[in-house]
Structures are given as structure tokens and as C-alpha cells.
PDB file of C-alpha atoms and ligand atoms in Angstrom:
ATOM      1  CA  MET A   1       0.006   0.002   0.044  1.00 95.00           C
ATOM      2  CA  HIS A   2       1.157   3.526  -0.664  1.00 96.00           C
ATOM      3  CA  LYS A   3       2.770   5.254   2.449  1.00 97.00           C
ATOM      4  CA  ASP A   4       0.253   8.249   2.201  1.00 96.00           C
ATOM      5  CA  CYS A   5      -2.772   5.663   2.527  1.00 97.00           C
ATOM      6  CA  GLU A   6      -4.440   4.555   5.666  1.00 97.00           C
ATOM      7  CA  LYS A   7      -6.106   1.765   4.187  1.00 97.00           C
ATOM      8  CA  ILE A   8      -7.224  -0.095   1.185  1.00 98.00           C
ATOM      9  CA  VAL A   9     -11.009   0.146   1.084  1.00 98.00           C
ATOM     10  CA  ILE A  10     -11.649  -1.827  -2.322  1.00 98.00           C
ATOM     11  CA  GLY A  11      -8.808  -3.927  -3.878  1.00 98.00           C
ATOM     12  CA  ALA A  12      -7.917  -4.286  -7.420  1.00 98.00           C
ATOM     13  CA  GLU A  13      -9.574  -7.795  -7.693  1.00 98.00           C
ATOM     14  CA  GLU A  14     -12.693  -6.619  -6.094  1.00 98.00           C
ATOM     15  CA  ILE A  15     -13.021  -3.460  -8.288  1.00 98.00           C
ATOM     16  CA  ALA A  16     -12.431  -5.740 -11.490  1.00 98.00           C
ATOM     17  CA  ALA A  17     -15.240  -8.312 -10.507  1.00 98.00           C
ATOM     18  CA  ARG A  18     -17.787  -5.668  -9.979  1.00 98.00           C
ATOM     19  CA  VAL A  19     -16.963  -3.720 -13.229  1.00 98.00           C
ATOM     20  CA  GLN A  20     -17.571  -6.805 -15.065  1.00 98.00           C
ATOM     21  CA  GLU A  21     -20.986  -7.046 -13.330  1.00 98.00           C
ATOM     22  CA  ALA A  22     -21.586  -3.405 -14.269  1.00 98.00           C
ATOM     23  CA  ALA A  23     -20.643  -4.096 -18.003  1.00 98.00           C
ATOM     24  CA  ALA A  24     -23.075  -7.146 -18.164  1.00 97.00           C
ATOM     25  CA  TRP A  25     -25.762  -4.970 -16.679  1.00 98.00           C
ATOM     26  CA  LEU A  26     -25.416  -2.222 -19.404  1.00 97.00           C
ATOM     27  CA  ASP A  27     -24.997  -5.003 -21.881  1.00 96.00           C
ATOM     28  CA  GLY A  28     -28.570  -6.444 -20.977  1.00 95.00           C
ATOM     29  CA  ARG A  29     -29.871  -2.894 -21.211  1.00 95.00           C
ATOM     30  CA  PHE A  30     -28.612  -1.682 -24.588  1.00 93.00           C
ATOM     31  CA  CYS A  31     -28.713  -4.725 -26.788  1.00 80.00           C
ATOM     32  CA  GLY A  32     -29.617  -3.498 -30.307  1.00 84.00           C
ATOM     33  CA  SER A  33     -28.735   0.234 -29.867  1.00 88.00           C
ATOM     34  CA  VAL A  34     -25.389   1.831 -29.937  1.00 96.00           C
ATOM     35  CA  PRO A  35     -25.074   4.188 -27.126  1.00 98.00           C
ATOM     36  CA  VAL A  36     -22.588   6.941 -26.545  1.00 98.00           C
ATOM     37  CA  ALA A  37     -20.414   6.213 -23.381  1.00 98.00           C
ATOM     38  CA  VAL A  38     -19.224   9.278 -21.628  1.00 98.00           C
ATOM     39  CA  CYS A  39     -16.338   9.530 -19.303  1.00 98.00           C
ATOM     40  CA  ASN A  40     -16.503  12.445 -16.877  1.00 96.00           C
ATOM     41  CA  LEU A  41     -12.733  13.258 -16.675  1.00 95.00           C
ATOM     42  CA  LYS A  42     -10.476  12.866 -14.749  1.00 95.00           C
ATOM     43  CA  GLY A  43     -11.654  10.576 -11.884  1.00 96.00           C
ATOM     44  CA  SER A  44     -13.633   8.166 -13.830  1.00 98.00           C
ATOM     45  CA  VAL A  45     -10.969   7.590 -16.439  1.00 98.00           C
ATOM     46  CA  MET A  46      -9.850   3.996 -14.992  1.00 98.00           C
ATOM     47  CA  PHE A  47     -13.386   2.871 -14.474  1.00 98.00           C
ATOM     48  CA  PHE A  48     -14.517   4.071 -17.954  1.00 98.00           C
ATOM     49  CA  THR A  49     -11.977   2.415 -19.816  1.00 98.00           C
ATOM     50  CA  ASP A  50     -12.103  -0.892 -17.751  1.00 98.00           C
ATOM     51  CA  LEU A  51     -16.093  -0.682 -18.170  1.00 98.00           C
ATOM     52  CA  VAL A  52     -16.388  -0.212 -21.883  1.00 98.00           C
ATOM     53  CA  ARG A  53     -13.612  -2.755 -22.694  1.00 98.00           C
ATOM     54  CA  ALA A  54     -15.777  -5.221 -20.491  1.00 98.00           C
ATOM     55  CA  MET A  55     -18.965  -4.557 -22.503  1.00 97.00           C
ATOM     56  CA  LYS A  56     -20.103  -6.583 -25.605  1.00 96.00           C
ATOM     57  CA  THR A  57     -22.326  -3.801 -26.837  1.00 96.00           C
ATOM     58  CA  ASP A  58     -20.993  -1.615 -29.561  1.00 97.00           C
ATOM     59  CA  VAL A  59     -20.466   1.811 -28.065  1.00 97.00           C
ATOM     60  CA  GLU A  60     -19.238   5.289 -29.171  1.00 98.00           C
ATOM     61  CA  LEU A  61     -16.920   7.095 -26.754  1.00 98.00           C
ATOM     62  CA  ASP A  62     -16.787  10.707 -25.551  1.00 98.00           C
ATOM     63  CA  PHE A  63     -15.354  12.656 -22.865  1.00 98.00           C
ATOM     64  CA  MET A  64     -16.186  15.761 -20.782  1.00 97.00           C
ATOM     65  CA  ALA A  65     -15.118  17.332 -17.704  1.00 95.00           C
ATOM     66  CA  VAL A  66     -17.168  18.825 -14.684  1.00 92.00           C
ATOM     67  CA  SER A  67     -15.117  20.117 -11.569  1.00 80.00           C
ATOM     68  CA  SER A  68     -15.964  21.533  -8.265  1.00 69.00           C
ATOM     69  CA  TYR A  69     -12.909  20.508  -6.072  1.00 61.00           C
ATOM     70  CA  GLY A  70      -9.518  22.232  -7.370  1.00 57.00           C
ATOM     71  CA  ASN A  71      -6.964  20.835  -5.052  1.00 58.00           C
ATOM     72  CA  GLU A  72      -8.958  20.448  -2.037  1.00 65.00           C
ATOM     73  CA  THR A  73     -10.853  17.547  -0.430  1.00 67.00           C
ATOM     74  CA  VAL A  74     -14.155  19.304  -0.177  1.00 65.00           C
ATOM     75  CA  ALA A  75     -16.350  20.658  -3.082  1.00 61.00           C
ATOM     76  CA  ALA A  76     -15.710  24.274  -3.644  1.00 61.00           C
ATOM     77  CA  GLY A  77     -19.197  25.462  -4.886  1.00 68.00           C
ATOM     78  CA  ARG A  78     -21.274  24.795  -7.766  1.00 78.00           C
ATOM     79  CA  PRO A  79     -19.921  22.147 -10.313  1.00 88.00           C
ATOM     80  CA  LYS A  80     -18.650  23.910 -13.614  1.00 88.00           C
ATOM     81  CA  ILE A  81     -18.371  22.204 -17.030  1.00 90.00           C
ATOM     82  CA  LYS A  82     -14.765  22.463 -18.077  1.00 90.00           C
ATOM     83  CA  LYS A  83     -14.635  20.321 -21.026  1.00 90.00           C
ATOM     84  CA  HIS A  84     -17.589  19.802 -23.300  1.00 91.00           C
ATOM     85  CA  LEU A  85     -18.332  16.785 -25.539  1.00 95.00           C
ATOM     86  CA  PHE A  86     -16.613  16.301 -28.806  1.00 94.00           C
ATOM     87  CA  SER A  87     -19.914  15.135 -30.552  1.00 95.00           C
ATOM     88  CA  SER A  88     -23.658  15.738 -30.316  1.00 95.00           C
ATOM     89  CA  VAL A  89     -25.672  13.540 -28.062  1.00 97.00           C
ATOM     90  CA  GLN A  90     -29.016  14.788 -29.738  1.00 97.00           C
ATOM     91  CA  GLY A  91     -31.541  11.639 -29.899  1.00 97.00           C
ATOM     92  CA  ARG A  92     -28.651   9.192 -28.461  1.00 97.00           C
ATOM     93  CA  ASP A  93     -28.923   6.799 -25.703  1.00 97.00           C
ATOM     94  CA  VAL A  94     -26.104   8.191 -23.285  1.00 98.00           C
ATOM     95  CA  ILE A  95     -24.245   6.215 -20.586  1.00 98.00           C
ATOM     96  CA  LEU A  96     -22.384   8.289 -18.232  1.00 98.00           C
ATOM     97  CA  ALA A  97     -19.410   6.995 -16.210  1.00 98.00           C
ATOM     98  CA  GLU A  98     -19.184   8.475 -12.876  1.00 97.00           C
ATOM     99  CA  ASP A  99     -16.247   8.250 -10.283  1.00 97.00           C
ATOM    100  CA  ILE A 100     -18.255   9.246  -7.004  1.00 97.00           C
ATOM    101  CA  VAL A 101     -21.730  10.491  -6.202  1.00 96.00           C
ATOM    102  CA  ASP A 102     -21.017  12.459  -3.053  1.00 95.00           C
ATOM    103  CA  THR A 103     -23.207  15.474  -2.435  1.00 94.00           C
ATOM    104  CA  GLY A 104     -25.011  14.627  -5.670  1.00 95.00           C
ATOM    105  CA  ARG A 105     -24.392  18.045  -7.308  1.00 94.00           C
ATOM    106  CA  THR A 106     -22.225  16.941  -9.997  1.00 95.00           C
ATOM    107  CA  LEU A 107     -24.808  14.741 -11.046  1.00 96.00           C
ATOM    108  CA  VAL A 108     -27.670  17.075 -11.009  1.00 95.00           C
ATOM    109  CA  THR A 109     -25.755  19.353 -13.169  1.00 94.00           C
ATOM    110  CA  LEU A 110     -24.886  16.394 -15.540  1.00 95.00           C
ATOM    111  CA  ARG A 111     -28.401  15.172 -15.910  1.00 96.00           C
ATOM    112  CA  ASN A 112     -29.544  18.620 -16.742  1.00 95.00           C
ATOM    113  CA  PHE A 113     -26.586  19.043 -19.195  1.00 95.00           C
ATOM    114  CA  PHE A 114     -27.832  15.942 -21.105  1.00 97.00           C
ATOM    115  CA  ALA A 115     -31.478  16.776 -21.041  1.00 97.00           C
ATOM    116  CA  GLU A 116     -30.764  20.305 -22.509  1.00 96.00           C
ATOM    117  CA  ARG A 117     -28.925  18.658 -25.282  1.00 96.00           C
ATOM    118  CA  GLY A 118     -31.556  16.451 -26.382  1.00 98.00           C
ATOM    119  CA  ALA A 119     -30.345  12.931 -25.290  1.00 98.00           C
ATOM    120  CA  LYS A 120     -32.816  10.282 -25.896  1.00 97.00           C
ATOM    121  CA  SER A 121     -31.919   8.548 -22.409  1.00 97.00           C
ATOM    122  CA  LEU A 122     -29.255   8.695 -19.821  1.00 98.00           C
ATOM    123  CA  THR A 123     -27.941   5.812 -17.665  1.00 98.00           C
ATOM    124  CA  VAL A 124     -25.681   6.766 -14.993  1.00 98.00           C
ATOM    125  CA  VAL A 125     -23.097   4.265 -13.652  1.00 98.00           C
ATOM    126  CA  THR A 126     -21.109   5.015 -10.985  1.00 98.00           C
ATOM    127  CA  LEU A 127     -18.093   3.329  -9.103  1.00 98.00           C
ATOM    128  CA  LEU A 128     -18.704   4.743  -5.820  1.00 98.00           C
ATOM    129  CA  ASP A 129     -21.499   6.204  -3.801  1.00 98.00           C
ATOM    130  CA  LYS A 130     -21.368   8.147  -0.536  1.00 97.00           C
ATOM    131  CA  PRO A 131     -25.089   8.290   0.487  1.00 95.00           C
ATOM    132  CA  SER A 132     -24.194   9.835   4.056  1.00 94.00           C
ATOM    133  CA  ARG A 133     -23.115  13.008   2.448  1.00 91.00           C
ATOM    134  CA  ARG A 134     -26.043  13.704  -0.072  1.00 95.00           C
ATOM    135  CA  LYS A 135     -27.266  17.165  -0.356  1.00 93.00           C
ATOM    136  CA  VAL A 136     -29.614  16.795  -3.334  1.00 95.00           C
ATOM    137  CA  ASN A 137     -31.847  13.737  -3.988  1.00 95.00           C
ATOM    138  CA  VAL A 138     -30.229  12.123  -7.091  1.00 95.00           C
ATOM    139  CA  SER A 139     -28.790   8.764  -7.519  1.00 95.00           C
ATOM    140  CA  ALA A 140     -27.165   6.511 -10.152  1.00 98.00           C
ATOM    141  CA  ASP A 141     -28.973   3.781 -12.145  1.00 98.00           C
ATOM    142  CA  PHE A 142     -26.079   1.258 -11.146  1.00 98.00           C
ATOM    143  CA  THR A 143     -23.863   1.663  -8.254  1.00 98.00           C
ATOM    144  CA  CYS A 144     -20.674  -0.592  -8.058  1.00 98.00           C
ATOM    145  CA  PHE A 145     -19.809   0.006  -4.411  1.00 98.00           C
ATOM    146  CA  VAL A 146     -21.561   2.131  -1.570  1.00 98.00           C
ATOM    147  CA  VAL A 147     -18.679   3.649   0.812  1.00 98.00           C
ATOM    148  CA  GLU A 148     -18.418   5.236   4.165  1.00 94.00           C
ATOM    149  CA  ASP A 149     -17.484   8.975   4.416  1.00 92.00           C
ATOM    150  CA  ALA A 150     -13.743   9.092   4.002  1.00 94.00           C
ATOM    151  CA  PHE A 151     -11.657  10.731   1.461  1.00 96.00           C
ATOM    152  CA  LEU A 152     -10.579   8.266  -1.116  1.00 97.00           C
ATOM    153  CA  VAL A 153      -7.847   8.052  -3.684  1.00 98.00           C
ATOM    154  CA  GLY A 154      -6.773   5.803  -6.418  1.00 98.00           C
ATOM    155  CA  TYR A 155      -8.234   3.744  -9.799  1.00 98.00           C
ATOM    156  CA  GLY A 156      -8.500   7.484 -11.067  1.00 98.00           C
ATOM    157  CA  LEU A 157      -9.319   9.253  -7.863  1.00 97.00           C
ATOM    158  CA  ASP A 158      -6.865  12.068  -6.940  1.00 96.00           C
ATOM    159  CA  TYR A 159      -5.784  14.316  -4.154  1.00 96.00           C
ATOM    160  CA  ALA A 160      -4.151  17.324  -5.701  1.00 94.00           C
ATOM    161  CA  GLU A 161      -3.798  15.282  -8.930  1.00 95.00           C
ATOM    162  CA  ARG A 162      -1.991  12.566  -7.255  1.00 97.00           C
ATOM    163  CA  TYR A 163      -2.654   8.981  -6.583  1.00 98.00           C
ATOM    164  CA  ARG A 164      -4.747   8.309  -9.488  1.00 98.00           C
ATOM    165  CA  ASN A 165      -2.455   5.382 -10.782  1.00 98.00           C
ATOM    166  CA  LEU A 166      -3.045   3.195  -7.877  1.00 98.00           C
ATOM    167  CA  PRO A 167      -4.724   0.121  -8.971  1.00 98.00           C
ATOM    168  CA  TYR A 168      -6.872  -0.004  -5.594  1.00 98.00           C
ATOM    169  CA  ILE A 169      -9.285   2.416  -3.913  1.00 98.00           C
ATOM    170  CA  ALA A 170      -7.664   3.712  -0.472  1.00 98.00           C
ATOM    171  CA  ALA A 171      -8.454   6.123   2.189  1.00 98.00           C
ATOM    172  CA  LEU A 172      -5.753   9.051   2.298  1.00 97.00           C
ATOM    173  CA  ARG A 173      -4.195   9.594   5.633  1.00 96.00           C
ATOM    174  CA  ARG A 174      -5.687  12.824   7.258  1.00 94.00           C
ATOM    175  CA  ASP A 175      -2.349  14.367   7.805  1.00 94.00           C
ATOM    176  CA  VAL A 176      -1.415  14.193   4.248  1.00 94.00           C
ATOM    177  CA  TYR A 177      -4.427  16.612   3.345  1.00 90.00           C
ATOM    178  CA  GLU A 178      -4.638  18.530   6.510  1.00 88.00           C
ATOM    179  CA  SER A 179      -0.830  19.575   6.623  1.00 75.00           C
TER     180      SER A 179
HETATM  181  P1  LIG B   1     -20.637  15.754  -5.744  1.00 50.23           P
HETATM  182  O1  LIG B   1     -20.865  16.730  -6.667  1.00 50.23           O
HETATM  183  O2  LIG B   1     -21.423  14.710  -5.851  1.00 50.23           O
HETATM  184  O3  LIG B   1     -20.458  16.281  -4.294  1.00 50.23           O
HETATM  185  O4  LIG B   1     -19.239  15.498  -6.031  1.00 50.23           O
HETATM  186  C1  LIG B   1     -18.557  14.375  -6.907  1.00 50.23           C
HETATM  187  C2  LIG B   1     -17.397  14.582  -7.128  1.00 50.23           C
HETATM  188  O5  LIG B   1     -16.558  14.799  -6.045  1.00 50.23           O
HETATM  189  C3  LIG B   1     -16.779  13.467  -7.626  1.00 50.23           C
HETATM  190  O6  LIG B   1     -16.754  13.207  -9.213  1.00 50.23           O
HETATM  191  C4  LIG B   1     -15.194  13.318  -7.320  1.00 50.23           C
HETATM  192  O7  LIG B   1     -14.547  13.872  -8.275  1.00 50.23           O
HETATM  193  C5  LIG B   1     -15.298  14.358  -6.216  1.00 50.23           C
HETATM  194  N1  LIG B   1     -15.088  13.437  -4.691  1.00 50.23           N
HETATM  195  C6  LIG B   1     -16.007  13.058  -3.946  1.00 50.23           C
HETATM  196  N2  LIG B   1     -15.683  12.556  -2.896  1.00 50.23           N
HETATM  197  C7  LIG B   1     -14.403  12.067  -3.258  1.00 50.23           C
HETATM  198  C8  LIG B   1     -13.233  11.481  -2.660  1.00 50.23           C
HETATM  199  O8  LIG B   1     -13.434  10.768  -1.517  1.00 50.23           O
HETATM  200  N3  LIG B   1     -12.090  11.317  -3.379  1.00 50.23           N
HETATM  201  C9  LIG B   1     -11.852  12.004  -4.360  1.00 50.23           C
HETATM  202  N4  LIG B   1     -10.894  11.981  -5.039  1.00 50.23           N
HETATM  203  N5  LIG B   1     -12.861  12.758  -4.963  1.00 50.23           N
HETATM  204  C10 LIG B   1     -14.118  12.742  -4.531  1.00 50.23           C
END
């Protein structure tokens, strides 16, 4: 385990097994159509690439970025769209891969974003859910893991842009982000 981490919350093998289940669930939902799978950068990147590779359904890939964190461990206000999609989603089935649903504000922003752009449907798949921190009433359609309230890093999740490449999800030591 990385020296800055307190404990591993979800190991690499457990993540891999659950991502397969998420992909199978999506395959069951989308047989016959070609959805657009959208990665919300950067935190979802590992989840997204593993998820779409585990799917049997033909998908198109697109990318966007919504951010409210900066280099902090608490959200710094309203989520902002920092990078728009490359392609139109008008009339398309969209799969959105999220890293964490925390307060839920990012997901509300994204649901509005896809509705305004005329997506035919939106299916949200999240790697993690922290329901104890929810501020708005929103949820994903498929959640891989429900987690306790701790600041997590790894498998795409960062603190000040670090730790994204850890293969597991771990709780960051408090003294690392409080110093
Ligand atoms: P929300 O808008 O739901 O409060 O925040 C969602 C975003 O906050 C996530 O997409 C993620 O980027 C960030 N976030 C929430 N909890 C954590 C955490 O424990 N670790 C990290 N690295 N990011 C988090």
C-alpha cells in the first residue's frame, strides 16, 4: 500500500469483478442500440476504460469534464463544465460513467446538461456512492460500491492530481491533506 494511505477500501480484484457486473448489466440494457459512453474526466478514467472494454455492446466514446474540487478535499461550490463533449448527443442513448456520487450536485448538473442537449436517455453508472454525504436527491442507475465518508484516492481518484494511478481505492491519511 502507498505510504500516504491509511487503508485499502476496495482492492483491485474486487473492483475488476464488480466492473464486469456493471458491464453485463449495461449489455442487458442496450442490446440493439449503439449508445454513447461518456467519461467524466478525470476521476472516472480508469473505471470508464475498464467498463467499456468489458462491454459486448458496440459503443461510441466521448469525454467531458466537470469540476468543483480544485486541489481541496471538499467541493468548492457549484460544479462547472470544464470540457464539453466532442460530439452531439441529440437523440442518442447516453451512458455516463461517474467516479463518485457524493453531495450529488455534479450528477444533477450532468443530468440537466444531457437533458438540455436532447439525449434520448441517460443511464448513470457510478463506481462509488457516498449516500451519507448527499445534499440533493439524486442517484445513479447502477452503483458498483457504496462507501463510508472518507476521502478516497486511487483507480482514477486524486488528491491534488496525485494517486490516480494506484490500482486500488484507498482512504488517504488525514495528515496528508490537513498538513
Ligand atoms: P458531488 O458533486 O457529488 O459532491 O461530487 C462528486 C465529485 O466529487 C466526484 O466526481 C469526485 O470527483 C469528487 N469526490 C467526492 N468524494 C471524493 C473522494 O472521496 N475522493 C476524491 N478523490 N474525489 C471525491
